[in-house]
Coordinates of N, CA and C in Angstrom, one line a residue:
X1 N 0.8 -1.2 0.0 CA 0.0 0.0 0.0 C 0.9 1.3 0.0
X2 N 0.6 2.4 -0.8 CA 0.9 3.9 -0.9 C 0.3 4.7 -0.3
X3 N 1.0 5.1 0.8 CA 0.2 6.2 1.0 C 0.7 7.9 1.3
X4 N 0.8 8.4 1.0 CA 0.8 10.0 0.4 C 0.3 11.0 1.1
X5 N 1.1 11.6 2.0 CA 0.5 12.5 2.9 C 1.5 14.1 3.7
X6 N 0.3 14.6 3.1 CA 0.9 16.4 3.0 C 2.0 16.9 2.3
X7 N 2.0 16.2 1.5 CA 3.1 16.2 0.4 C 3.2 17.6 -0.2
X8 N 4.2 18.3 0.1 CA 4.4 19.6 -0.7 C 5.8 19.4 -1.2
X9 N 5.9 20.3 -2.6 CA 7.2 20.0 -3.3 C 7.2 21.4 -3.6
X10 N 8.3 22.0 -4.1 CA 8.2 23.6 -4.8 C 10.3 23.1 -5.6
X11 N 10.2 23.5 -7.0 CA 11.4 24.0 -6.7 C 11.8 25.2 -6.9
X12 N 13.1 25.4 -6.3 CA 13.7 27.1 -5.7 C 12.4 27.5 -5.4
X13 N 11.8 28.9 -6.1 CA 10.7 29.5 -5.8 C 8.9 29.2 -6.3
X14 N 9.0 28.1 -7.2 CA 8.1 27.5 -7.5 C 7.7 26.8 -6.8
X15 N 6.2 27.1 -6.5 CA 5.6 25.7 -6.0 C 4.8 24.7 -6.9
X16 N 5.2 23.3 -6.5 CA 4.7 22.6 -7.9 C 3.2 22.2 -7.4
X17 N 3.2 21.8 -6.3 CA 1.8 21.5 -5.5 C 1.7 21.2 -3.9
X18 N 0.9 21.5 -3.2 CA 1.3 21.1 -1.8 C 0.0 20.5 -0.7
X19 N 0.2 20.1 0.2 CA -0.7 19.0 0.3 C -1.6 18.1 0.1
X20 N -0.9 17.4 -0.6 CA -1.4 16.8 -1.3 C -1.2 15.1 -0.6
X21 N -2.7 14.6 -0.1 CA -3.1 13.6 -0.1 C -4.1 12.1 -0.5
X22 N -3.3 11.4 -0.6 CA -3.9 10.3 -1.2 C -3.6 8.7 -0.9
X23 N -4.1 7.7 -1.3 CA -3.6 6.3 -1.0 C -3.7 5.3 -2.3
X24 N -2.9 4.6 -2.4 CA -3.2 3.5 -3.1 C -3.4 1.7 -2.7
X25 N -4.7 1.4 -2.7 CA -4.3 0.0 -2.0 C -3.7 -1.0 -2.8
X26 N -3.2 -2.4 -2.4 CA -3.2 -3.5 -2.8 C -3.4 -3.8 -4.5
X27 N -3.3 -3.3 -5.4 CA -3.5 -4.3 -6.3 C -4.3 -3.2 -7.3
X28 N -4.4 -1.8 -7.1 CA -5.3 -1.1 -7.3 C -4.3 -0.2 -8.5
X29 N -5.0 0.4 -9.9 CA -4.2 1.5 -10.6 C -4.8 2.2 -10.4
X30 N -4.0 3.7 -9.8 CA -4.2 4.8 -10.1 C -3.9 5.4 -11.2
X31 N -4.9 6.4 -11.6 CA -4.4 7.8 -12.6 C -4.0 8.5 -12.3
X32 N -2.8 8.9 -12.5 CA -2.6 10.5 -12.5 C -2.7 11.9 -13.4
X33 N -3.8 12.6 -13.2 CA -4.0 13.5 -14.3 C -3.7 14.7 -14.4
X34 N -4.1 15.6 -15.6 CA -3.8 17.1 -15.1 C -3.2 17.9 -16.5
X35 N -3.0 19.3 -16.1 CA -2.4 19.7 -17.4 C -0.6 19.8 -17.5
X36 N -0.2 19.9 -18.3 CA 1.6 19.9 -18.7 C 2.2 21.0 -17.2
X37 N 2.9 20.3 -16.8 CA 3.4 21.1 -15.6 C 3.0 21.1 -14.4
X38 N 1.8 20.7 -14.1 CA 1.1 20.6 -12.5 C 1.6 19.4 -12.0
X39 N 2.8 18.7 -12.6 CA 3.3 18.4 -11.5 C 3.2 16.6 -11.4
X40 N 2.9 16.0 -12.3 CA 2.5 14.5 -12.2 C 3.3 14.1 -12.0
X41 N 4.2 13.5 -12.8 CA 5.6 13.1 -13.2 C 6.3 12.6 -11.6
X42 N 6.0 14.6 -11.7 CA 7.1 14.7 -10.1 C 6.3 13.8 -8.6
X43 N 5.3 14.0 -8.7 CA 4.5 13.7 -7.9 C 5.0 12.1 -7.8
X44 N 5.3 11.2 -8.7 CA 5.3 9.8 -9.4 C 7.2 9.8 -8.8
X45 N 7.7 10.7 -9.1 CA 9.0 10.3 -8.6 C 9.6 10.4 -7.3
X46 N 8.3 11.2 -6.5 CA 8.6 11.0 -5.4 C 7.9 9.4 -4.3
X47 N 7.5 8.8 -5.3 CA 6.6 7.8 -4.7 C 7.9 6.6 -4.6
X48 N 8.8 6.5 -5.4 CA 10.1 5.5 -5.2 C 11.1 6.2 -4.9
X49 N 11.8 7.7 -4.2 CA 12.2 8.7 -3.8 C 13.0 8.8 -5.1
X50 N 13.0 9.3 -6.4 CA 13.7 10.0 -7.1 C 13.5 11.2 -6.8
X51 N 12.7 11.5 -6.1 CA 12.8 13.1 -5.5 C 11.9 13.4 -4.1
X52 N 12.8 13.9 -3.2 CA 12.6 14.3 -2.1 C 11.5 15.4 -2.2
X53 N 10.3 16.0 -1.0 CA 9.9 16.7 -1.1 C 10.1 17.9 0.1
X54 N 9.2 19.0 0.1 CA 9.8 20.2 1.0 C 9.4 19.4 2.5
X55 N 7.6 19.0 2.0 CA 7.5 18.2 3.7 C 6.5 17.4 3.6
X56 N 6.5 16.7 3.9 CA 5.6 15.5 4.1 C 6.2 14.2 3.9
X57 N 4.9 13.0 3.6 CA 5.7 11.5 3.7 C 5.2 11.0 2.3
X58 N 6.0 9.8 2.2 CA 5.1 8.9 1.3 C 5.3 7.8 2.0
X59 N 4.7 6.7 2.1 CA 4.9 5.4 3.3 C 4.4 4.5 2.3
X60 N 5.4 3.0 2.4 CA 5.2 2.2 1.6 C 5.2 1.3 2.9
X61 N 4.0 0.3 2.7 CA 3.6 -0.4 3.9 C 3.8 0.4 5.2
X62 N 3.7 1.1 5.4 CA 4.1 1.9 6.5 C 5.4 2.8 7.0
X63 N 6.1 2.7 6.3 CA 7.3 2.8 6.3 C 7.4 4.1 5.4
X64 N 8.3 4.9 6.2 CA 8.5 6.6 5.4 C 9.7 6.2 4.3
X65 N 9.6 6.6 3.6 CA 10.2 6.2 2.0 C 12.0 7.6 2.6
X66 N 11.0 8.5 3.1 CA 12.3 9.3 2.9 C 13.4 8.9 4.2
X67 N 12.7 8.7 4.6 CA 13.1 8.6 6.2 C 14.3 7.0 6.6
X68 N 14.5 6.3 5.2 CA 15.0 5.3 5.4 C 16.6 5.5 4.9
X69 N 17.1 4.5 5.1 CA 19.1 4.4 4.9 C 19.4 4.5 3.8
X70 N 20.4 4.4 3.2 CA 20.8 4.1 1.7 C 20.2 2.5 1.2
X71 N 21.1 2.1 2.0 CA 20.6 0.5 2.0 C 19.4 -0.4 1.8
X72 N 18.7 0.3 2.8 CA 17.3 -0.3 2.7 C 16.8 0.9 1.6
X73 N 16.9 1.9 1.0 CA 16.4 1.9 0.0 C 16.7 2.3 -1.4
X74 N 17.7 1.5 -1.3 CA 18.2 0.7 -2.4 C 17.4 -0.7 -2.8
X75 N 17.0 -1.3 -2.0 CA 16.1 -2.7 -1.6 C 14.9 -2.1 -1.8
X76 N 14.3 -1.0 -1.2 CA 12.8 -0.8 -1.3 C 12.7 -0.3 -2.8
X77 N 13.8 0.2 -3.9 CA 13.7 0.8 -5.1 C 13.2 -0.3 -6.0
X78 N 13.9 -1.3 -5.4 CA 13.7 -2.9 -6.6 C 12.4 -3.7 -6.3
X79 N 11.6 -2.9 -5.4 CA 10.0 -3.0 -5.0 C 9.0 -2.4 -6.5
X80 N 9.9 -1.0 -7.4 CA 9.3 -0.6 -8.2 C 9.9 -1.3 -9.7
X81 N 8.8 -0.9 -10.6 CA 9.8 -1.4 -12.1 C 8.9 0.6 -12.7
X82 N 9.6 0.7 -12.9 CA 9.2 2.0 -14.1 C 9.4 2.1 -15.4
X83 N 7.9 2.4 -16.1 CA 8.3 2.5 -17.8 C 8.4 4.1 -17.9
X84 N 9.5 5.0 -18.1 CA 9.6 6.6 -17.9 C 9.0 6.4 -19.8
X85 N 8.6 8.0 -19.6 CA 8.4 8.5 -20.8 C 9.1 8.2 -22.3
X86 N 8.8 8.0 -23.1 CA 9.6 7.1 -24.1 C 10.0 6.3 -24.3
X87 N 10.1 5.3 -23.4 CA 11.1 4.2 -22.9 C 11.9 4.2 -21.9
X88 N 13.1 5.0 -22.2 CA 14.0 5.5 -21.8 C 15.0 4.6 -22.1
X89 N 15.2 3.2 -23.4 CA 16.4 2.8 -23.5 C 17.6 3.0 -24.0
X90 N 18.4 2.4 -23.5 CA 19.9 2.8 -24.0 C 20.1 1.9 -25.6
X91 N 20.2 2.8 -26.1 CA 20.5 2.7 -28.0 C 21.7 1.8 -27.9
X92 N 22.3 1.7 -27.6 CA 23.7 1.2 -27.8 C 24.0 -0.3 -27.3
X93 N 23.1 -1.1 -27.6 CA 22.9 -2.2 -26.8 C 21.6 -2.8 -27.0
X94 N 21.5 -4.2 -27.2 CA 20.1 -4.8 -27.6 C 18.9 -4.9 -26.4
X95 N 17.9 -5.1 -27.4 CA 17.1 -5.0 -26.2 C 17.1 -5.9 -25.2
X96 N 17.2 -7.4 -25.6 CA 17.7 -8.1 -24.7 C 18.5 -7.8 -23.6
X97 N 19.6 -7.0 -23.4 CA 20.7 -6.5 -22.8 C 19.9 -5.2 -21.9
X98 N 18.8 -4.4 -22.3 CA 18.2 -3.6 -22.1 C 17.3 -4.1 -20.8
X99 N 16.5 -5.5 -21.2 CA 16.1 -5.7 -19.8 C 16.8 -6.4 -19.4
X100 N 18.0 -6.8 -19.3 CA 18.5 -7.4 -18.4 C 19.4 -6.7 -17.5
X101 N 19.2 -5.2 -17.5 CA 20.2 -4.4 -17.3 C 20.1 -4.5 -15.3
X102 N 18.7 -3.9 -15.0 CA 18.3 -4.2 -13.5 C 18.9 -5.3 -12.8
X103 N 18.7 -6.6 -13.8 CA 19.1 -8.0 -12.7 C 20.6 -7.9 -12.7
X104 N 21.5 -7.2 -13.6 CA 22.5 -6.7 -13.6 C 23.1 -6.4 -12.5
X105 N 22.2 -5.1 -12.2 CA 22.7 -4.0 -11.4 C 22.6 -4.4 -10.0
X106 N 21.1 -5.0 -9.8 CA 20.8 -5.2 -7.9 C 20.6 -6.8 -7.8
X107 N 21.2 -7.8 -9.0 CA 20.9 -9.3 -8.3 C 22.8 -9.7 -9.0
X108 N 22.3 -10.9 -7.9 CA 24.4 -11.5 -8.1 C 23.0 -12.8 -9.4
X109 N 22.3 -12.9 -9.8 CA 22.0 -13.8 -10.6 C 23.0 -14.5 -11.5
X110 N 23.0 -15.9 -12.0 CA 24.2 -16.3 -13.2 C 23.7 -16.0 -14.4
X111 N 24.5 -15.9 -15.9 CA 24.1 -15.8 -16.9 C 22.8 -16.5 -17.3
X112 N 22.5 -17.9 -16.7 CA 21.5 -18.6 -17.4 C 20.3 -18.3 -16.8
X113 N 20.6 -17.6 -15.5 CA 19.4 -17.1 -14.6 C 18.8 -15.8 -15.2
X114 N 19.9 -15.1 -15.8 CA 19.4 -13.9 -16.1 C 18.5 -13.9 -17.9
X115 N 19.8 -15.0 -17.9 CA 18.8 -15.1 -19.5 C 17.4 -15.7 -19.3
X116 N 17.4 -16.9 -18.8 CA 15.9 -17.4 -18.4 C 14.8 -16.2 -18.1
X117 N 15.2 -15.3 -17.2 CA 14.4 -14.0 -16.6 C 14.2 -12.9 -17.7
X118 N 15.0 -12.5 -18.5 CA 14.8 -11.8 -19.6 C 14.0 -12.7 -20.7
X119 N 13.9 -13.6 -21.0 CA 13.0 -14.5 -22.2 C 11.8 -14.3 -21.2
X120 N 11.5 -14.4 -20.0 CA 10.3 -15.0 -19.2 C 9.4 -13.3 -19.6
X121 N 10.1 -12.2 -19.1 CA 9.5 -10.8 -19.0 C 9.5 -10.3 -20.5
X122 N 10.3 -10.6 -21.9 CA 9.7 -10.7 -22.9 C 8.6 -11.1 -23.7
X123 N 8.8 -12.5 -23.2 CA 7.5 -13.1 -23.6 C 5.8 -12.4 -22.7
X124 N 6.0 -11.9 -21.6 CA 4.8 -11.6 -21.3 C 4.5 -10.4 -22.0
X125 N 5.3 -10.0 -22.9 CA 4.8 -8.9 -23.6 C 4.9 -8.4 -25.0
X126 N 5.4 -10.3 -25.3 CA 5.0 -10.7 -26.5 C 5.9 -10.2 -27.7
X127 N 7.0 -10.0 -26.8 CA 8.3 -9.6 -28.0 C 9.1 -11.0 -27.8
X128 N 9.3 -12.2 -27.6 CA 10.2 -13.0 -27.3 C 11.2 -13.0 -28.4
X129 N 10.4 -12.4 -29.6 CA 12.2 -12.8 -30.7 C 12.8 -12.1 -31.1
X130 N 12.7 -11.0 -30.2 CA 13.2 -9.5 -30.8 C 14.6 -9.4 -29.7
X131 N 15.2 -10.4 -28.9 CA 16.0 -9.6 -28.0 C 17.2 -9.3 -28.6
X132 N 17.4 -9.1 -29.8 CA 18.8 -9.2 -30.5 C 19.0 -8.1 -31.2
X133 N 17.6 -7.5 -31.2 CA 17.3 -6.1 -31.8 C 17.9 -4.6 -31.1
X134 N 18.3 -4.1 -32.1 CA 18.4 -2.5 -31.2 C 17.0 -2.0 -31.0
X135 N 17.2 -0.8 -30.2 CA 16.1 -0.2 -29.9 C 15.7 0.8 -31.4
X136 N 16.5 1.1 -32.3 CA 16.5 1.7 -33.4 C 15.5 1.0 -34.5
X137 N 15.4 -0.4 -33.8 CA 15.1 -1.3 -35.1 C 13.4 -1.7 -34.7
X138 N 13.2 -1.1 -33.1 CA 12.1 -1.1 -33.0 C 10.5 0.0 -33.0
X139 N 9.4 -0.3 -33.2 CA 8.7 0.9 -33.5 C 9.0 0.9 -32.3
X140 N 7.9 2.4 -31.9 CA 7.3 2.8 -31.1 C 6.6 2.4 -29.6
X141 N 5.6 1.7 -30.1 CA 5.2 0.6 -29.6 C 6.1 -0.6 -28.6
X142 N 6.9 -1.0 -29.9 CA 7.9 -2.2 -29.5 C 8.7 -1.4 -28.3
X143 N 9.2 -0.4 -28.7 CA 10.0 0.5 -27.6 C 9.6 0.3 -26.2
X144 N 8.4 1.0 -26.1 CA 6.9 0.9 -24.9 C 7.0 -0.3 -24.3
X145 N 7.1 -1.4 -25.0 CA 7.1 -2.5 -24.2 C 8.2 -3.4 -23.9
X146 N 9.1 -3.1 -24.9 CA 10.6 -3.9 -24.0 C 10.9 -2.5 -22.5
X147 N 10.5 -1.3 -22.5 CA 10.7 -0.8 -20.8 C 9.5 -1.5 -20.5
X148 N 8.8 -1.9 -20.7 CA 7.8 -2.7 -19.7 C 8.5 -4.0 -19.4
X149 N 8.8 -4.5 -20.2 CA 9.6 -5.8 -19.9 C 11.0 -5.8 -18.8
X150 N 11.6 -4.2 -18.8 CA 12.5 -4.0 -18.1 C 12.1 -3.7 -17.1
X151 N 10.9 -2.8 -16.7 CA 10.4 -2.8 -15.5 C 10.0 -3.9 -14.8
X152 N 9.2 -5.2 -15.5 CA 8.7 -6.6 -14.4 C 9.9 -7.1 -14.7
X153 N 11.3 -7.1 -14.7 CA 12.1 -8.3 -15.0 C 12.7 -8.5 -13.3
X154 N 12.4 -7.6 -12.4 CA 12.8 -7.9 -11.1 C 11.7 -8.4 -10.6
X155 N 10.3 -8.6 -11.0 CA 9.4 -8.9 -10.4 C 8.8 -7.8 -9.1
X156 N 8.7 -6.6 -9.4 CA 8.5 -6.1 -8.4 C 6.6 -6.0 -7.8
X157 N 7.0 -4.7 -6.9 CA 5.4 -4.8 -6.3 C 4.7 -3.4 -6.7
X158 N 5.5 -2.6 -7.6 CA 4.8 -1.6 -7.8 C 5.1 -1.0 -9.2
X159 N 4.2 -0.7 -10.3 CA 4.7 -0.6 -11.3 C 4.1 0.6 -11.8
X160 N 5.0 1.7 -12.3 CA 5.2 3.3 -12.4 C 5.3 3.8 -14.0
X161 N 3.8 4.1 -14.7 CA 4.0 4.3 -15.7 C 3.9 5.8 -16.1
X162 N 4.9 6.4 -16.8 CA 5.0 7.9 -17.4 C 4.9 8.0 -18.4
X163 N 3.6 8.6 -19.1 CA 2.7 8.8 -20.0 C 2.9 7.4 -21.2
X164 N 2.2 6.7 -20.6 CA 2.8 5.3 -21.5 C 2.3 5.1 -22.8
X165 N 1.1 6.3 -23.4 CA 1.1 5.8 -24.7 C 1.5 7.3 -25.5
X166 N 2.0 8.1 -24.9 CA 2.1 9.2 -25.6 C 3.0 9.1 -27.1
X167 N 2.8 9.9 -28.1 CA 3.5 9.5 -29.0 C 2.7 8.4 -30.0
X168 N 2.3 7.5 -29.4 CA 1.7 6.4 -30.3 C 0.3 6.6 -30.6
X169 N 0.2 5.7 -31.8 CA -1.1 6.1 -32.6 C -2.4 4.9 -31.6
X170 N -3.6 5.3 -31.8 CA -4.5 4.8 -31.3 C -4.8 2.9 -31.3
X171 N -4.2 2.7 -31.8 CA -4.3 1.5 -32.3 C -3.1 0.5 -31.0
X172 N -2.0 1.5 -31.4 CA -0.8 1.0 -30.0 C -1.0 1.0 -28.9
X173 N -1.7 2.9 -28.8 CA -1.6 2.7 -27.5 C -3.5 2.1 -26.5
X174 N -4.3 1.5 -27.6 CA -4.7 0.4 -27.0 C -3.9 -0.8 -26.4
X175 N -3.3 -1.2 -27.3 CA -2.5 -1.9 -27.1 C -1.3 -2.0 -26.1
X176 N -0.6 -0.9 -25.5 CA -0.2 -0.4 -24.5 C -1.3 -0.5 -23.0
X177 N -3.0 -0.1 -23.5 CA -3.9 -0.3 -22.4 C -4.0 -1.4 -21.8
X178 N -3.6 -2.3 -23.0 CA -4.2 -3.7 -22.5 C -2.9 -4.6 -21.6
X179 N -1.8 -3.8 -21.9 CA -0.8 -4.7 -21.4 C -1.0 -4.1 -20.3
X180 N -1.0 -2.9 -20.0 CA -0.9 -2.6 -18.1 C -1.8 -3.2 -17.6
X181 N -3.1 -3.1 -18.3 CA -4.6 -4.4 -17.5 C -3.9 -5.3 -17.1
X182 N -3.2 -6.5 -18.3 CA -2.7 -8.0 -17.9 C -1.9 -7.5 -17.2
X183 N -0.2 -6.5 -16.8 CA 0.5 -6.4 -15.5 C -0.3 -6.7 -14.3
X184 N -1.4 -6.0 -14.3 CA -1.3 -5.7 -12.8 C -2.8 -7.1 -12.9
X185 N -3.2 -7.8 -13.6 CA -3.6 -8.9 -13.3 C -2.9 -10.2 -13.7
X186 N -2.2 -9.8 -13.9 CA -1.0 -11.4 -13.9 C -0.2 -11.0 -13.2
X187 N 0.5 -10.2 -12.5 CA 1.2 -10.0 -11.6 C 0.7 -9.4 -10.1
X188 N -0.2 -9.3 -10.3 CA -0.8 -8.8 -9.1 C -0.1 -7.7 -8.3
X189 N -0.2 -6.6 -9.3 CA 1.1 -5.2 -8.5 C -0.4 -4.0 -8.9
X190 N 0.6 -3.6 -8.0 CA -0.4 -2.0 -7.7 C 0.2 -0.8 -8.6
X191 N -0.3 -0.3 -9.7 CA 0.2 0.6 -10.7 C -0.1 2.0 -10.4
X192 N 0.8 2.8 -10.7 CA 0.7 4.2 -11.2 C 0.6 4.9 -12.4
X193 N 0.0 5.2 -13.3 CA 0.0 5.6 -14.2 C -0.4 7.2 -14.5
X194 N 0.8 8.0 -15.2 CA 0.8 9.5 -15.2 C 0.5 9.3 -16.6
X195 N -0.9 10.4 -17.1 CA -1.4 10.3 -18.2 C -2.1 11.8 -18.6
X196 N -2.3 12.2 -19.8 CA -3.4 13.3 -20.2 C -4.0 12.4 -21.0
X197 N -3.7 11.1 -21.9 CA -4.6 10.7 -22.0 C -6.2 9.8 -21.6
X198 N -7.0 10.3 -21.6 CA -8.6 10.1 -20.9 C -8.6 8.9 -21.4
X199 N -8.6 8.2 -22.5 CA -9.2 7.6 -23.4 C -8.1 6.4 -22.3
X200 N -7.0 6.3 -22.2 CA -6.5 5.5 -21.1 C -6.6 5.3 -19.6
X201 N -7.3 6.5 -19.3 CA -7.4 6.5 -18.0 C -9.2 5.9 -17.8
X202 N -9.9 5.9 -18.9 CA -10.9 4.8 -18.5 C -11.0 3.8 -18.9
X203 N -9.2 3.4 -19.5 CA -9.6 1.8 -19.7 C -9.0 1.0 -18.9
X204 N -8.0 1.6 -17.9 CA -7.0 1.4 -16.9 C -7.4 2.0 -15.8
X205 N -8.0 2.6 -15.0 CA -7.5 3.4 -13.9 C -8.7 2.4 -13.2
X206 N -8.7 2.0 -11.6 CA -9.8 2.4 -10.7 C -10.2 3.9 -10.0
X207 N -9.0 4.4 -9.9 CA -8.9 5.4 -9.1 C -8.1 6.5 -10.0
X208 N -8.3 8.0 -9.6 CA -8.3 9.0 -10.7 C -7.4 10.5 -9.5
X209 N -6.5 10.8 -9.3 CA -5.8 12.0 -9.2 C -6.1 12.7 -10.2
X210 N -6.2 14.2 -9.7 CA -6.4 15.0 -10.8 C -5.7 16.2 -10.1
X211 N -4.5 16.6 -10.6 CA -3.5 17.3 -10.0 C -3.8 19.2 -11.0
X212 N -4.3 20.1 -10.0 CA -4.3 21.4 -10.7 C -4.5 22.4 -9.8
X213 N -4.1 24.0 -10.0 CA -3.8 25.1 -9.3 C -3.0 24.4 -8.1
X214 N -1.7 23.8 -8.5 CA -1.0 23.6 -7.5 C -1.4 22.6 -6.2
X215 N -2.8 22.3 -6.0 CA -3.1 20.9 -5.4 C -3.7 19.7 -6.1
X216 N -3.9 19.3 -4.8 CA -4.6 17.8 -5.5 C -6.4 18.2 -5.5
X217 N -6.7 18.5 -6.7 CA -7.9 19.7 -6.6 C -9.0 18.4 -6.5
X218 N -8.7 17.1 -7.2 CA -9.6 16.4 -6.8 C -9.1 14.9 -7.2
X219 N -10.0 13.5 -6.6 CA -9.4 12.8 -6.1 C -10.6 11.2 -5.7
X220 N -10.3 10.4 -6.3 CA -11.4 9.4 -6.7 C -11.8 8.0 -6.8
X221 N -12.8 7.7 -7.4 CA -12.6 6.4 -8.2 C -13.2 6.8 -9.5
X222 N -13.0 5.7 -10.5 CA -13.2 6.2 -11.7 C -14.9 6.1 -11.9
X223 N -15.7 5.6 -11.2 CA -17.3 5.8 -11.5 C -17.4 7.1 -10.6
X224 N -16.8 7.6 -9.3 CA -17.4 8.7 -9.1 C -16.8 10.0 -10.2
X225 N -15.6 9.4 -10.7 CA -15.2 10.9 -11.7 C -16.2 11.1 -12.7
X226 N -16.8 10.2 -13.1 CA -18.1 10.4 -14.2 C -18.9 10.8 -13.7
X227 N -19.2 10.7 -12.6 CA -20.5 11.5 -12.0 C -19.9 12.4 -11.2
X228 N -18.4 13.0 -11.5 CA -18.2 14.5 -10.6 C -19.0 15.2 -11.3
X229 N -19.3 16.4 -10.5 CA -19.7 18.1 -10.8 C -18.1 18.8 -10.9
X230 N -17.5 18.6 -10.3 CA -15.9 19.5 -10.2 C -15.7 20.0 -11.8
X231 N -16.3 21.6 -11.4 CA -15.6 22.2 -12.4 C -14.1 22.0 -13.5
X232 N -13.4 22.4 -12.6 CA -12.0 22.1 -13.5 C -11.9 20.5 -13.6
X233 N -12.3 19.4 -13.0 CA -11.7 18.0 -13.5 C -12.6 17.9 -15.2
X234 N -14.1 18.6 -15.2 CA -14.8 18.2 -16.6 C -14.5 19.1 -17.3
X235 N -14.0 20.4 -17.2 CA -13.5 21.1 -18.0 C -12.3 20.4 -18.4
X236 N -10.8 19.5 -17.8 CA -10.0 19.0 -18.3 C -10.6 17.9 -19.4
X237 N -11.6 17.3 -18.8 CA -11.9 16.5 -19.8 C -12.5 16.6 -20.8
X238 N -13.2 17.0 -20.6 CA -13.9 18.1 -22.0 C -12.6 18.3 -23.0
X239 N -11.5 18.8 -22.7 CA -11.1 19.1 -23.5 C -10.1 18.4 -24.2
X240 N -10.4 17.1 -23.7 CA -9.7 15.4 -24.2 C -10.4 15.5 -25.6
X241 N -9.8 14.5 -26.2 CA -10.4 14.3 -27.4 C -11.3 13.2 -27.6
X242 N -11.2 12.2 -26.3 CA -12.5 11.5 -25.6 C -13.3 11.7 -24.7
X243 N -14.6 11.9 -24.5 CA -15.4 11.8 -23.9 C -15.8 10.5 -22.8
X244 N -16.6 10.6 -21.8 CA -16.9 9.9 -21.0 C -18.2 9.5 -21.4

């Protein structure tokens, strides 16, 4: 469980949002929404501490995320897998090599353990014959999902996605929809997903952040967001290119 409390961030003299509370339970995807700049992202990187905030907590099982050693969270990091914005792979190296980069870094695993582990997190995402490929040689799409594959290759408990179909055409980034569904029901992990796109956030989300004027202006499940009145959340949607 996530849980998120009085969280204020600003940098130097910006504030990006401030208390800002919320929870995520067990097994549950959230949305995170909002316009360019209010702050999602950041909000999203303070949940596996890539970024500290001015004050407050985030607590994973109970436990203050900021408030822990190097050590132990280093250990609590390999709890998340994250797909960042674009991918984020390294060109210079196959993709195979790409997810196996993690079991690399935080497991003493042997070559045959790691290869077994990389074919296993391929195949759930239905690239198995592409590990030989550069990232150059793959679409878009393909891109999208070998970092998916690099994010479950630790098997973690929390999986952190940054705008996961942006860029791709409608057709992919269904296809991107459907694979976060099977994550978090074949693996049974609790997702985050930072999005402007609507059309993803009601095919994925239970639960809906909607991050603007610098707080958490509102805050949900996804059948109460259809039936909010909240000014600014239907005005953002409104001005999606899908409707509810």
């Amino acid at each position: 469980m996530i849980e998120i409390k009085n969280l204020t961030k600003s940098f130097g003299n910006t504030l990006i949002w401030q208390n800002v509370n919320l929870s995520i339970d067990e097994g549950e995807t959230l949305a995170v929404i909002g316009k360019s700049g209010s702050g999602k992202s950041v909000l999203m990187k303070h949940m596996n501490v890539l970024l500290y905030p001015d004050s407050g907590k985030v607590l994973i099982d109970d436990v203050n995320v900021f408030e822990i050693r190097y050590a132990a969270l280093r250990k609590m990091r390999q709890r998340f897998g994250v797909l960042f914005q674009g991918a984020a792979l390294f060109d210079s190296i196959t993709a195979f090599e790409n997810v196996s980069f993690p079991l690399r870094y935080f497991t003493e695993l042997k070559e045959n353990e790691i290869a077994d582990r990389v074919m296993e997190s391929l195949e759930m995402v239905n690239l198995q014959d592409i590990g030989n490929k550069s990232p150059a040689e793959l679409s878009g799409g393909m891109r999208k999902r070998v970092g998916v594959a690099r994010a479950i290759v630790l098997k973690p408990d929390y999986l952190l996605y940054d705008e996961p179909t942006s860029g791709l055409d409608p057709q992919t980034s269904d296809e991107i929809n459907d694979l976060i569904i099977n994550m978090a029901e074949t693996l049974d992990v609790t997702s985050v997903v930072v999005t402007h796109d609507m059309h993803s956030v009601l095919r994925v989300a239970d639960k809906v952040a909607f991050l603007d004027e610098q707080e958490l202006s509102w805050y949900g499940t996804l059948e109460e967001m259809k039936l909010s009145e909240h000014q600014a959340l239907n005005t953002f949607i409104r001005a999606s290119e899908y409707s509810i």
